[in-house]
mmCIF file of C-alpha atoms and ligand atoms in Angstrom:
data_model
loop_
_atom_site.group_PDB
_atom_site.id
_atom_site.type_symbol
_atom_site.label_atom_id
_atom_site.label_comp_id
_atom_site.label_asym_id
_atom_site.label_seq_id
_atom_site.Cartn_x
_atom_site.Cartn_y
_atom_site.Cartn_z
ATOM 1 C CA MET A 199 8.087 36.450 -28.845
ATOM 2 C CA LYS A 200 5.197 34.074 -29.326
ATOM 3 C CA LEU A 201 2.212 35.376 -27.537
ATOM 4 C CA LEU A 202 -1.139 33.487 -27.194
ATOM 5 C CA ILE A 203 -4.501 34.962 -26.001
ATOM 6 C CA ASP A 204 -6.708 32.941 -24.250
ATOM 7 C CA ARG A 205 -9.620 33.626 -26.132
ATOM 8 C CA GLU A 206 -12.196 31.621 -24.087
ATOM 9 C CA ARG A 207 -11.498 33.042 -20.962
ATOM 10 C CA LEU A 208 -11.693 36.352 -22.294
ATOM 11 C CA LEU A 209 -14.951 35.892 -24.075
ATOM 12 C CA THR A 210 -16.324 34.146 -20.560
ATOM 13 C CA GLU A 211 -15.372 37.356 -18.725
ATOM 14 C CA ILE A 212 -17.073 39.710 -21.318
ATOM 15 C CA GLU A 213 -20.102 37.798 -20.725
ATOM 16 C CA THR A 214 -19.671 37.649 -16.857
ATOM 17 C CA LEU A 215 -19.084 41.245 -16.881
ATOM 18 C CA ALA A 216 -22.382 41.882 -19.069
ATOM 19 C CA GLY A 217 -24.391 39.943 -16.450
ATOM 20 C CA TYR A 218 -23.699 43.145 -13.995
ATOM 21 C CA SER A 219 -26.535 45.125 -15.637
ATOM 22 C CA ASP A 220 -29.610 46.904 -14.855
ATOM 23 C CA ALA A 221 -31.638 45.922 -18.086
ATOM 24 C CA GLU A 222 -32.721 42.748 -19.481
ATOM 25 C CA ALA A 223 -29.913 40.745 -21.577
ATOM 26 C CA PRO A 224 -28.619 41.262 -24.549
ATOM 27 C CA ALA A 225 -29.007 44.999 -23.358
ATOM 28 C CA VAL A 226 -26.516 46.286 -20.692
ATOM 29 C CA THR A 227 -27.024 49.304 -18.571
ATOM 30 C CA ARG A 228 -24.446 50.112 -15.801
ATOM 31 C CA ILE A 229 -24.563 53.822 -14.953
ATOM 32 C CA VAL A 230 -21.421 54.803 -12.934
ATOM 33 C CA PHE A 231 -21.657 54.285 -8.825
ATOM 34 C CA THR A 232 -24.855 52.291 -9.089
ATOM 35 C CA ALA A 233 -25.079 49.227 -7.218
ATOM 36 C CA THR A 234 -24.835 47.169 -10.302
ATOM 37 C CA ASP A 235 -21.533 49.227 -11.040
ATOM 38 C CA LEU A 236 -19.807 48.847 -7.841
ATOM 39 C CA LYS A 237 -20.451 45.121 -8.082
ATOM 40 C CA ALA A 238 -19.096 45.006 -11.324
ATOM 41 C CA ARG A 239 -16.274 47.059 -9.969
ATOM 42 C CA ALA A 240 -15.486 44.537 -7.269
ATOM 43 C CA TRP A 241 -15.859 41.515 -9.806
ATOM 44 C CA ILE A 242 -13.245 43.163 -11.905
ATOM 45 C CA ILE A 243 -11.030 44.077 -9.252
ATOM 46 C CA SER A 244 -10.791 40.228 -7.925
ATOM 47 C CA ARG A 245 -9.904 39.644 -11.965
ATOM 48 C CA PHE A 246 -6.836 41.807 -11.658
ATOM 49 C CA GLU A 247 -5.996 40.559 -8.034
ATOM 50 C CA GLU A 248 -5.915 37.151 -9.596
ATOM 51 C CA SER A 249 -3.846 37.949 -12.332
ATOM 52 C CA GLY A 250 -1.322 39.339 -9.634
ATOM 53 C CA LEU A 251 -1.631 43.110 -10.456
ATOM 54 C CA GLU A 252 -1.320 46.033 -7.766
ATOM 55 C CA ILE A 253 -4.484 47.714 -7.219
ATOM 56 C CA ARG A 254 -4.828 51.164 -6.165
ATOM 57 C CA GLN A 255 -8.138 53.417 -6.685
ATOM 58 C CA ASP A 256 -8.411 57.081 -6.511
ATOM 59 C CA ALA A 257 -11.003 59.472 -5.161
ATOM 60 C CA ILE A 258 -13.013 59.550 -8.402
ATOM 61 C CA GLY A 259 -12.836 55.699 -8.592
ATOM 62 C CA ASN A 260 -10.519 55.246 -11.511
ATOM 63 C CA ILE A 261 -8.773 52.082 -10.823
ATOM 64 C CA PHE A 262 -5.333 51.242 -11.456
ATOM 65 C CA ALA A 263 -3.850 47.807 -11.774
ATOM 66 C CA ARG A 264 -0.279 47.600 -12.129
ATOM 67 C CA TRP A 265 2.314 44.976 -13.352
ATOM 68 C CA VAL A 266 5.402 46.324 -11.809
ATOM 69 C CA GLY A 267 8.300 46.564 -14.302
ATOM 70 C CA SER A 268 12.089 45.940 -13.489
ATOM 71 C CA ASP A 269 12.588 49.743 -13.514
ATOM 72 C CA SER A 270 9.598 50.448 -11.070
ATOM 73 C CA ARG A 271 10.346 54.262 -10.791
ATOM 74 C CA ALA A 272 10.251 54.772 -14.613
ATOM 75 C CA PRO A 273 7.181 56.399 -16.165
ATOM 76 C CA ALA A 274 4.473 53.441 -16.503
ATOM 77 C CA VAL A 275 2.902 52.422 -20.009
ATOM 78 C CA GLY A 276 -0.940 52.662 -19.447
ATOM 79 C CA THR A 277 -3.515 50.958 -21.357
ATOM 80 C CA GLY A 278 -7.540 50.493 -20.477
ATOM 81 C CA SER A 279 -10.972 51.944 -21.011
ATOM 82 C CA HIS A 280 -14.212 51.944 -19.230
ATOM 83 C CA ILE A 281 -16.821 49.628 -17.871
ATOM 84 C CA ASP A 282 -19.938 51.823 -17.610
ATOM 85 C CA ALA A 283 -22.272 51.673 -19.921
ATOM 86 C CA ILE A 284 -25.194 53.862 -21.270
ATOM 87 C CA PRO A 285 -28.957 52.943 -20.857
ATOM 88 C CA ASN A 286 -29.903 49.942 -23.113
ATOM 89 C CA ALA A 287 -26.391 49.430 -24.652
ATOM 90 C CA GLY A 288 -24.287 46.524 -25.590
ATOM 91 C CA LYS A 289 -21.183 44.461 -23.748
ATOM 92 C CA TYR A 290 -18.251 45.641 -25.661
ATOM 93 C CA ASP A 291 -18.092 49.303 -25.428
ATOM 94 C CA GLY A 292 -15.168 50.197 -23.086
ATOM 95 C CA VAL A 293 -15.210 46.473 -21.850
ATOM 96 C CA VAL A 294 -13.215 45.155 -24.644
ATOM 97 C CA GLY A 295 -10.298 47.596 -23.530
ATOM 98 C CA VAL A 296 -10.365 46.754 -20.037
ATOM 99 C CA LEU A 297 -10.873 42.993 -20.430
ATOM 100 C CA GLY A 298 -8.811 42.795 -23.548
ATOM 101 C CA GLY A 299 -6.074 44.892 -21.873
ATOM 102 C CA LEU A 300 -6.020 42.229 -18.937
ATOM 103 C CA GLU A 301 -5.715 39.387 -21.219
ATOM 104 C CA ALA A 302 -2.977 41.192 -23.115
ATOM 105 C CA ILE A 303 -1.072 41.348 -19.587
ATOM 106 C CA ARG A 304 -1.702 37.767 -19.106
ATOM 107 C CA ALA A 305 -0.439 37.011 -22.486
ATOM 108 C CA LEU A 306 2.717 38.585 -21.771
ATOM 109 C CA ARG A 307 3.178 36.947 -18.523
ATOM 110 C CA ARG A 308 2.500 33.630 -20.050
ATOM 111 C CA GLY A 309 5.080 34.308 -22.891
ATOM 112 C CA GLY A 310 7.719 35.155 -20.407
ATOM 113 C CA PHE A 311 7.784 38.814 -20.925
ATOM 114 C CA ARG A 312 9.268 41.069 -18.101
ATOM 115 C CA PRO A 313 8.536 44.686 -18.635
ATOM 116 C CA LYS A 314 11.068 47.401 -18.057
ATOM 117 C CA SER A 315 8.656 50.135 -17.336
ATOM 118 C CA SER A 316 5.386 49.155 -15.438
ATOM 119 C CA ILE A 317 2.474 48.391 -17.157
ATOM 120 C CA GLU A 318 -0.847 49.939 -15.958
ATOM 121 C CA LEU A 319 -4.228 48.798 -16.704
ATOM 122 C CA VAL A 320 -6.899 51.583 -16.017
ATOM 123 C CA VAL A 321 -10.549 51.441 -15.557
ATOM 124 C CA PHE A 322 -11.715 55.187 -16.051
ATOM 125 C CA THR A 323 -14.722 56.533 -14.000
ATOM 126 C CA SER A 324 -17.604 57.312 -16.126
ATOM 127 C CA GLU A 325 -16.505 57.612 -19.628
ATOM 128 C CA GLU A 326 -20.517 57.848 -20.131
ATOM 129 C CA PRO A 327 -21.941 61.127 -19.435
ATOM 130 C CA THR A 328 -25.093 59.690 -18.619
ATOM 131 C CA ARG A 329 -25.131 60.214 -14.532
ATOM 132 C CA PHE A 330 -23.529 63.515 -14.438
ATOM 133 C CA GLY A 331 -23.938 64.982 -18.205
ATOM 134 C CA VAL A 332 -20.393 65.107 -19.186
ATOM 135 C CA GLY A 333 -18.112 62.176 -20.229
ATOM 136 C CA CYS A 334 -14.765 61.148 -19.177
ATOM 137 C CA LEU A 335 -14.973 62.137 -15.603
ATOM 138 C CA GLY A 336 -12.222 60.045 -14.812
ATOM 139 C CA SER A 337 -9.489 60.912 -17.535
ATOM 140 C CA ARG A 338 -10.619 64.714 -17.498
ATOM 141 C CA LEU A 339 -9.764 64.588 -13.540
ATOM 142 C CA LEU A 340 -6.561 62.650 -13.740
ATOM 143 C CA SER A 341 -5.141 64.589 -16.629
ATOM 144 C CA GLY A 342 -5.890 68.087 -14.881
ATOM 145 C CA THR A 343 -8.451 68.908 -17.845
ATOM 146 C CA LEU A 344 -11.242 69.417 -15.307
ATOM 147 C CA SER A 345 -10.477 70.985 -12.163
ATOM 148 C CA PRO A 346 -12.341 69.015 -8.766
ATOM 149 C CA GLU A 347 -13.898 72.697 -8.013
ATOM 150 C CA LYS A 348 -15.366 72.243 -11.901
ATOM 151 C CA ALA A 349 -16.217 68.537 -11.147
ATOM 152 C CA ASN A 350 -18.493 69.584 -8.355
ATOM 153 C CA THR A 351 -20.679 71.706 -10.107
ATOM 154 C CA PHE A 352 -21.982 68.606 -11.913
ATOM 155 C CA SER A 353 -24.887 66.891 -10.042
ATOM 156 C CA ASP A 354 -27.018 63.908 -11.223
ATOM 157 C CA GLY A 355 -30.598 63.615 -12.135
ATOM 158 C CA ASP A 356 -31.614 63.890 -8.394
ATOM 159 C CA GLY A 357 -29.292 66.779 -7.728
ATOM 160 C CA HIS A 358 -26.834 64.908 -5.933
ATOM 161 C CA SER A 359 -23.374 66.238 -6.669
ATOM 162 C CA VAL A 360 -20.296 64.342 -7.963
ATOM 163 C CA ASP A 361 -18.984 64.503 -4.434
ATOM 164 C CA GLU A 362 -21.729 63.272 -2.838
ATOM 165 C CA VAL A 363 -22.289 60.481 -5.005
ATOM 166 C CA ARG A 364 -18.585 59.296 -5.270
ATOM 167 C CA ARG A 365 -18.402 59.558 -1.366
ATOM 168 C CA GLY A 366 -21.505 57.476 -0.957
ATOM 169 C CA ALA A 367 -20.142 54.841 -3.166
ATOM 170 C CA GLY A 368 -17.148 54.520 -0.793
ATOM 171 C CA PHE A 369 -14.690 56.955 -2.369
ATOM 172 C CA SER A 370 -13.705 59.250 -0.022
ATOM 173 C CA GLY A 371 -10.112 60.767 -0.878
ATOM 174 C CA GLU A 372 -9.867 64.234 -2.026
ATOM 175 C CA LEU A 373 -10.328 65.124 -5.496
ATOM 176 C CA CYS A 374 -7.574 67.262 -5.662
ATOM 177 C CA ASP A 375 -5.232 64.126 -5.349
ATOM 178 C CA VAL A 376 -6.726 62.541 -8.590
ATOM 179 C CA LYS A 377 -4.579 64.478 -11.214
ATOM 180 C CA LEU A 378 -1.310 62.543 -12.063
ATOM 181 C CA PRO A 379 1.907 63.809 -11.431
ATOM 182 C CA GLY A 380 3.769 65.115 -14.557
ATOM 183 C CA ASN A 381 5.651 62.107 -16.508
ATOM 184 C CA TYR A 382 3.265 59.508 -14.927
ATOM 185 C CA TYR A 383 2.864 57.559 -18.153
ATOM 186 C CA ARG A 384 5.478 57.104 -20.915
ATOM 187 C CA ALA A 385 2.767 56.131 -23.647
ATOM 188 C CA PHE A 386 -1.127 55.113 -23.317
ATOM 189 C CA VAL A 387 -2.976 53.081 -25.766
ATOM 190 C CA GLU A 388 -6.654 52.018 -25.796
ATOM 191 C CA LEU A 389 -7.980 49.129 -27.251
ATOM 192 C CA HIS A 390 -11.684 49.949 -28.463
ATOM 193 C CA ILE A 391 -14.529 48.853 -30.728
ATOM 194 C CA GLU A 392 -14.583 51.094 -33.867
ATOM 195 C CA GLN A 393 -18.269 52.127 -33.416
ATOM 196 C CA GLY A 394 -18.809 52.748 -36.752
ATOM 197 C CA PRO A 395 -18.682 50.701 -39.983
ATOM 198 C CA LEU A 396 -15.807 51.428 -41.755
ATOM 199 C CA LEU A 397 -13.639 48.558 -40.680
ATOM 200 C CA GLU A 398 -16.311 46.075 -41.562
ATOM 201 C CA ARG A 399 -17.257 47.866 -45.150
ATOM 202 C CA GLN A 400 -13.599 47.677 -46.050
ATOM 203 C CA SER A 401 -13.145 44.166 -44.603
ATOM 204 C CA VAL A 402 -9.930 45.219 -42.670
ATOM 205 C CA ARG A 403 -10.099 43.928 -39.197
ATOM 206 C CA LEU A 404 -7.953 46.564 -37.197
ATOM 207 C CA GLY A 405 -7.691 50.255 -37.525
ATOM 208 C CA ILE A 406 -5.036 52.707 -36.214
ATOM 209 C CA VAL A 407 -6.259 55.830 -34.946
ATOM 210 C CA SER A 408 -4.697 58.935 -36.050
ATOM 211 C CA ARG A 409 -6.826 61.628 -34.596
ATOM 212 C CA ILE A 410 -9.900 61.731 -32.069
ATOM 213 C CA ALA A 411 -12.780 63.900 -32.437
ATOM 214 C CA ALA A 412 -14.094 66.365 -29.639
ATOM 215 C CA PRO A 413 -17.287 66.654 -27.949
ATOM 216 C CA ALA A 414 -19.145 69.880 -27.066
ATOM 217 C CA SER A 415 -22.354 69.102 -25.036
ATOM 218 C CA LEU A 416 -25.210 71.724 -24.596
ATOM 219 C CA ARG A 417 -28.163 71.829 -21.965
ATOM 220 C CA ILE A 418 -31.042 73.993 -23.500
ATOM 221 C CA VAL A 419 -34.264 75.018 -21.913
ATOM 222 C CA VAL A 420 -36.882 76.093 -23.647
ATOM 223 C CA GLU A 421 -39.756 77.900 -21.959
ATOM 224 C CA GLY A 422 -43.130 79.118 -23.630
ATOM 225 C CA SER A 423 -46.398 79.107 -22.193
ATOM 226 C CA GLY A 424 -48.723 76.204 -21.173
ATOM 227 C CA GLY A 425 -52.460 75.969 -21.217
ATOM 228 C CA HIS A 426 -55.521 73.790 -22.434
ATOM 229 C CA ALA A 427 -54.999 72.289 -25.422
ATOM 230 C CA GLY A 428 -58.693 73.146 -26.656
ATOM 231 C CA GLY A 429 -58.737 76.486 -25.336
ATOM 232 C CA VAL A 430 -56.006 78.392 -26.174
ATOM 233 C CA LEU A 431 -56.327 79.793 -29.929
ATOM 234 C CA MET A 432 -53.206 78.873 -32.397
ATOM 235 C CA PRO A 433 -52.295 82.716 -32.710
ATOM 236 C CA ASP A 434 -51.712 83.055 -28.824
ATOM 237 C CA ARG A 435 -49.834 79.978 -28.392
ATOM 238 C CA LYS A 436 -46.098 80.331 -27.121
ATOM 239 C CA ASP A 437 -45.653 76.164 -27.430
ATOM 240 C CA ALA A 438 -42.150 75.085 -26.193
ATOM 241 C CA LEU A 439 -42.252 71.793 -27.959
ATOM 242 C CA CYS A 440 -42.922 73.316 -31.268
ATOM 243 C CA ALA A 441 -39.804 75.668 -30.729
ATOM 244 C CA ALA A 442 -37.808 72.926 -29.531
ATOM 245 C CA SER A 443 -38.223 71.013 -32.626
ATOM 246 C CA GLU A 444 -37.345 73.905 -34.868
ATOM 247 C CA ILE A 445 -33.981 73.802 -32.496
ATOM 248 C CA ILE A 446 -33.489 70.310 -32.961
ATOM 249 C CA LEU A 447 -33.760 70.764 -36.813
ATOM 250 C CA ALA A 448 -31.568 73.475 -36.887
ATOM 251 C CA ILE A 449 -28.576 71.958 -34.522
ATOM 252 C CA GLU A 450 -29.118 68.814 -37.418
ATOM 253 C CA ASN A 451 -28.618 71.201 -40.371
ATOM 254 C CA ALA A 452 -26.061 72.962 -38.772
ATOM 255 C CA ALA A 453 -24.058 69.862 -38.982
ATOM 256 C CA ARG A 454 -25.423 68.759 -42.402
ATOM 257 C CA ASP A 455 -24.450 71.960 -43.652
ATOM 258 C CA THR A 456 -20.840 71.825 -43.380
ATOM 259 C CA GLY A 457 -20.715 68.684 -45.847
ATOM 260 C CA GLU A 458 -18.192 67.339 -43.933
ATOM 261 C CA VAL A 459 -18.527 63.547 -42.568
ATOM 262 C CA ASP A 460 -16.731 64.229 -39.567
ATOM 263 C CA THR A 461 -19.116 66.886 -38.201
ATOM 264 C CA VAL A 462 -22.084 65.019 -36.365
ATOM 265 C CA ALA A 463 -24.685 66.545 -33.914
ATOM 266 C CA THR A 464 -27.466 64.892 -32.064
ATOM 267 C CA VAL A 465 -30.184 65.840 -30.068
ATOM 268 C CA GLY A 466 -30.376 63.045 -27.843
ATOM 269 C CA VAL A 467 -32.631 64.025 -24.860
ATOM 270 C CA CYS A 468 -36.140 65.821 -25.016
ATOM 271 C CA GLU A 469 -38.061 66.328 -21.766
ATOM 272 C CA VAL A 470 -41.648 67.765 -22.224
ATOM 273 C CA PHE A 471 -43.485 69.309 -19.390
ATOM 274 C CA PRO A 472 -46.009 68.764 -18.432
ATOM 275 C CA GLY A 473 -46.231 65.947 -20.938
ATOM 276 C CA ALA A 474 -50.250 65.457 -21.326
ATOM 277 C CA VAL A 475 -51.679 65.017 -24.361
ATOM 278 C CA ASN A 476 -54.142 67.790 -23.566
ATOM 279 C CA SER A 477 -51.676 70.344 -22.352
ATOM 280 C CA ILE A 478 -49.438 72.605 -24.532
ATOM 281 C CA PRO A 479 -45.837 72.291 -23.773
ATOM 282 C CA SER A 480 -44.748 74.660 -21.305
ATOM 283 C CA ARG A 481 -40.775 73.616 -21.235
ATOM 284 C CA VAL A 482 -38.500 71.314 -23.040
ATOM 285 C CA ASN A 483 -35.311 70.291 -21.810
ATOM 286 C CA LEU A 484 -32.980 69.451 -24.663
ATOM 287 C CA ALA A 485 -29.483 67.799 -24.660
ATOM 288 C CA ALA A 486 -27.349 68.085 -27.597
ATOM 289 C CA ASP A 487 -23.932 66.702 -28.742
ATOM 290 C CA ILE A 488 -21.789 68.354 -31.152
ATOM 291 C CA ARG A 489 -18.526 66.890 -32.543
ATOM 292 C CA ASP A 490 -15.694 67.368 -35.264
ATOM 293 C CA THR A 491 -12.302 66.303 -35.722
ATOM 294 C CA SER A 492 -11.807 70.056 -36.342
ATOM 295 C CA LEU A 493 -12.147 72.638 -33.824
ATOM 296 C CA ALA A 494 -12.917 75.432 -35.950
ATOM 297 C CA ARG A 495 -15.246 73.949 -37.633
ATOM 298 C CA ARG A 496 -17.037 72.671 -34.738
ATOM 299 C CA ASP A 497 -17.001 76.207 -33.356
ATOM 300 C CA GLU A 498 -18.585 77.345 -36.447
ATOM 301 C CA VAL A 499 -21.196 74.955 -35.711
ATOM 302 C CA MET A 500 -21.791 75.985 -32.397
ATOM 303 C CA GLN A 501 -22.178 79.664 -33.669
ATOM 304 C CA THR A 502 -24.755 78.579 -36.202
ATOM 305 C CA ILE A 503 -26.590 76.941 -33.276
ATOM 306 C CA GLU A 504 -26.484 80.021 -31.325
ATOM 307 C CA ARG A 505 -27.734 82.144 -33.852
ATOM 308 C CA ALA A 506 -30.766 79.576 -34.566
ATOM 309 C CA LEU A 507 -31.576 79.477 -30.815
ATOM 310 C CA ARG A 508 -32.001 83.543 -30.889
ATOM 311 C CA THR A 509 -33.758 83.196 -33.965
ATOM 312 C CA VAL A 510 -36.351 80.963 -32.592
ATOM 313 C CA ALA A 511 -36.925 82.661 -29.356
ATOM 314 C CA GLU A 512 -37.380 85.770 -30.946
ATOM 315 C CA ARG A 513 -39.777 84.136 -33.674
ATOM 316 C CA ARG A 514 -41.851 82.121 -31.283
ATOM 317 C CA GLN A 515 -41.711 84.380 -28.280
ATOM 318 C CA VAL A 516 -40.208 81.880 -25.842
ATOM 319 C CA SER A 517 -37.238 81.661 -23.924
ATOM 320 C CA VAL A 518 -34.297 79.922 -24.737
ATOM 321 C CA GLN A 519 -31.575 79.224 -22.125
ATOM 322 C CA CYS A 520 -28.548 77.435 -23.328
ATOM 323 C CA GLN A 521 -25.538 75.959 -21.367
ATOM 324 C CA LEU A 522 -22.227 74.816 -22.431
ATOM 325 C CA LEU A 523 -21.387 71.890 -20.634
ATOM 326 C CA ASN A 524 -18.137 70.972 -22.295
ATOM 327 C CA ALA A 525 -16.238 71.741 -25.656
ATOM 328 C CA ASP A 526 -13.230 69.813 -25.835
ATOM 329 C CA ALA A 527 -10.522 70.235 -28.259
ATOM 330 C CA PRO A 528 -9.715 66.928 -30.801
ATOM 331 C CA ALA A 529 -6.617 65.013 -30.198
ATOM 332 C CA ASP A 530 -3.850 64.004 -32.577
ATOM 333 C CA CYS A 531 -2.490 60.363 -31.411
ATOM 334 C CA ALA A 532 0.929 60.231 -30.899
ATOM 335 C CA SER A 533 3.203 59.061 -33.413
ATOM 336 C CA LYS A 534 5.254 56.882 -31.151
ATOM 337 C CA VAL A 535 2.012 54.925 -30.238
ATOM 338 C CA ILE A 536 0.898 54.560 -33.704
ATOM 339 C CA GLU A 537 4.325 53.358 -34.930
ATOM 340 C CA ALA A 538 4.500 50.607 -32.126
ATOM 341 C CA LEU A 539 0.677 49.702 -33.219
ATOM 342 C CA ALA A 540 1.695 49.603 -36.847
ATOM 343 C CA GLU A 541 4.834 47.869 -36.245
ATOM 344 C CA SER A 542 3.015 45.012 -34.277
ATOM 345 C CA CYS A 543 0.447 44.946 -36.897
ATOM 346 C CA ARG A 544 3.213 44.357 -39.318
ATOM 347 C CA GLU A 545 5.144 41.475 -37.428
ATOM 348 C CA LEU A 546 1.907 39.799 -36.880
ATOM 349 C CA GLU A 547 1.004 40.301 -40.638
ATOM 350 C CA PHE A 548 -2.076 41.882 -39.945
ATOM 351 C CA PRO A 549 -3.172 44.794 -42.467
ATOM 352 C CA TYR A 550 -4.658 47.755 -40.843
ATOM 353 C CA LEU A 551 -6.336 50.867 -41.650
ATOM 354 C CA SER A 552 -5.253 54.504 -40.512
ATOM 355 C CA MET A 553 -8.694 56.285 -39.369
ATOM 356 C CA VAL A 554 -10.139 58.871 -37.258
ATOM 357 C CA SER A 555 -12.200 58.251 -34.110
ATOM 358 C CA ARG A 556 -15.414 60.159 -34.539
ATOM 359 C CA ALA A 557 -16.502 58.669 -30.638
ATOM 360 C CA TYR A 558 -14.696 60.247 -27.953
ATOM 361 C CA HIS A 559 -12.537 58.186 -25.561
ATOM 362 C CA ASP A 560 -10.640 58.480 -22.292
ATOM 363 C CA SER A 561 -7.614 58.652 -24.489
ATOM 364 C CA LEU A 562 -8.889 62.174 -25.707
ATOM 365 C CA PHE A 563 -7.966 63.107 -22.221
ATOM 366 C CA MET A 564 -4.748 61.081 -21.826
ATOM 367 C CA SER A 565 -3.399 62.616 -25.026
ATOM 368 C CA ARG A 566 -2.896 65.618 -22.924
ATOM 369 C CA ILE A 567 -0.521 63.961 -20.356
ATOM 370 C CA ALA A 568 1.257 61.034 -22.485
ATOM 371 C CA PRO A 569 1.759 60.295 -25.893
ATOM 372 C CA ALA A 570 -1.543 58.371 -26.655
ATOM 373 C CA GLY A 571 -2.983 56.265 -29.249
ATOM 374 C CA MET A 572 -5.739 53.668 -29.853
ATOM 375 C CA LEU A 573 -6.509 50.327 -31.619
ATOM 376 C CA PHE A 574 -9.933 49.779 -33.092
ATOM 377 C CA ILE A 575 -11.545 46.497 -33.677
ATOM 378 C CA PRO A 576 -14.801 46.293 -36.171
ATOM 379 C CA CYS A 577 -18.257 46.058 -34.862
ATOM 380 C CA HIS A 578 -20.856 44.683 -36.673
ATOM 381 C CA LYS A 579 -22.436 47.126 -38.910
ATOM 382 C CA GLY A 580 -20.873 49.900 -36.819
ATOM 383 C CA TYR A 581 -23.583 49.380 -34.032
ATOM 384 C CA SER A 582 -22.927 50.816 -30.689
ATOM 385 C CA HIS A 583 -24.561 52.254 -27.749
ATOM 386 C CA ARG A 584 -27.403 49.517 -28.257
ATOM 387 C CA PRO A 585 -27.972 46.093 -27.133
ATOM 388 C CA ASP A 586 -26.884 44.415 -30.588
ATOM 389 C CA GLU A 587 -23.601 45.900 -30.447
ATOM 390 C CA TYR A 588 -21.287 42.962 -31.362
ATOM 391 C CA ALA A 589 -17.701 42.261 -32.000
ATOM 392 C CA SER A 590 -16.677 38.719 -32.976
ATOM 393 C CA PRO A 591 -14.528 36.514 -30.816
ATOM 394 C CA ALA A 592 -11.792 36.406 -33.346
ATOM 395 C CA ASP A 593 -11.687 40.094 -33.847
ATOM 396 C CA ILE A 594 -11.672 40.821 -29.909
ATOM 397 C CA ALA A 595 -8.531 38.193 -29.750
ATOM 398 C CA ARG A 596 -6.818 40.119 -32.750
ATOM 399 C CA GLY A 597 -7.106 43.296 -30.714
ATOM 400 C CA ALA A 598 -5.783 41.684 -27.564
ATOM 401 C CA LEU A 599 -2.932 40.103 -29.498
ATOM 402 C CA VAL A 600 -1.772 43.438 -31.318
ATOM 403 C CA LEU A 601 -2.217 45.260 -27.701
ATOM 404 C CA ALA A 602 -0.080 42.759 -25.921
ATOM 405 C CA HIS A 603 2.613 43.198 -28.659
ATOM 406 C CA THR A 604 2.256 46.940 -28.679
ATOM 407 C CA LEU A 605 2.517 46.859 -24.606
ATOM 408 C CA ALA A 606 5.660 44.766 -24.912
ATOM 409 C CA LYS A 607 7.509 47.478 -27.494
ATOM 410 C CA LEU A 608 6.285 50.526 -25.609
ATOM 411 C CA SER A 609 7.558 49.353 -22.201
ATOM 412 C CA GLY A 610 10.682 46.864 -23.110
HETATM 413 C C1 LIG B 186 -18.529 58.012 -26.008
HETATM 414 O O1 LIG B 186 -19.267 56.830 -25.501
HETATM 415 C C2 LIG B 186 -19.117 58.627 -26.850
HETATM 416 O O2 LIG B 186 -20.514 59.184 -26.824
HETATM 417 O O3 LIG B 186 -18.491 59.167 -28.005
HETATM 418 MN MN1 LIG B 187 -19.840 54.527 -25.159
HETATM 419 MN MN1 LIG B 188 -16.303 53.640 -25.292
#
């Protein structure tokens, strides 16, 4: 089957979607259920409709666009990713999997392919944790990894619960209906930028993912004692920021000390109160993200961090509260999907690398309910979650082409 990717159209669509942003170009900020996100969703649904796909949205706002196969009752083959973007991000994270998936479907249609199993393109809600503190809200709920009750304990920075926010955005169904029935997908495959430097460094243009690392997230509140920056003598201080600084370094060291490339830890949020130059910090809020491809190793790191929190609290006489938001297990990609991807690469004579994903993705949760796999394309210097994130037109088109062949194999 000769399939052709309409590269110009795909690139134009990526640029158009990047225009739906709350940051100045080239940065993209598209937080879930903001007015900008809702406009982007409407635009993308219009693209899906134009391509003749059947649209359905669930109560958390996951969008399903289906190309109905000749055996319409058979489990579908899923593909897709997310279009929400963290503050000051780039235009390719998630988007390549959604618009690349759309173009793969269009290429299959143009090539005269008729799927036996339906092919379903999914836009997952809130892959990014920006608004509710936990990533992959949509795929967690539809895979049944997260219960609606637990989802409703999450709130945004203004104190609005997931339920309030999604209803306000027009998604009024019941969250308990989001979970998909068993055997809904016969396979799921996600195209994504690598978000790391390995493909580029090794001059290989495609990566087939074998394992997806999983995150654990902590919210840590350090409370000390505030006061006058001149008046309070050093021996009397309980400076929350100084304690938090030790905690931040302890978290970094806990990951470094494993000596393993797959263990990573980041403190990405540090809010200081009251935040005045002449006032001793009385409270600090931290958010930490700890990941690994090995669950046992990540759990050891978590224990090391817990011990460090206790030590710092005791020594500095501050209170340290730690809330575990999520601690997910890593996933192996399914051999069925890996083989379909590898066979497509071989047929097209594209070399590929087998690699792990150190970023998490909706596929982590899709792997709980279906054989799942991922295809990576390089991004310049591995930059991601920053405005200069870049994937080349040739790489994007190549990824979409391999995806199209893989979807054909899985649904044929
Ligand atoms: C996803 O955006 C991640 O943080 O890995
Ligand atoms: Mn991301
Ligand atoms: Mn992503």
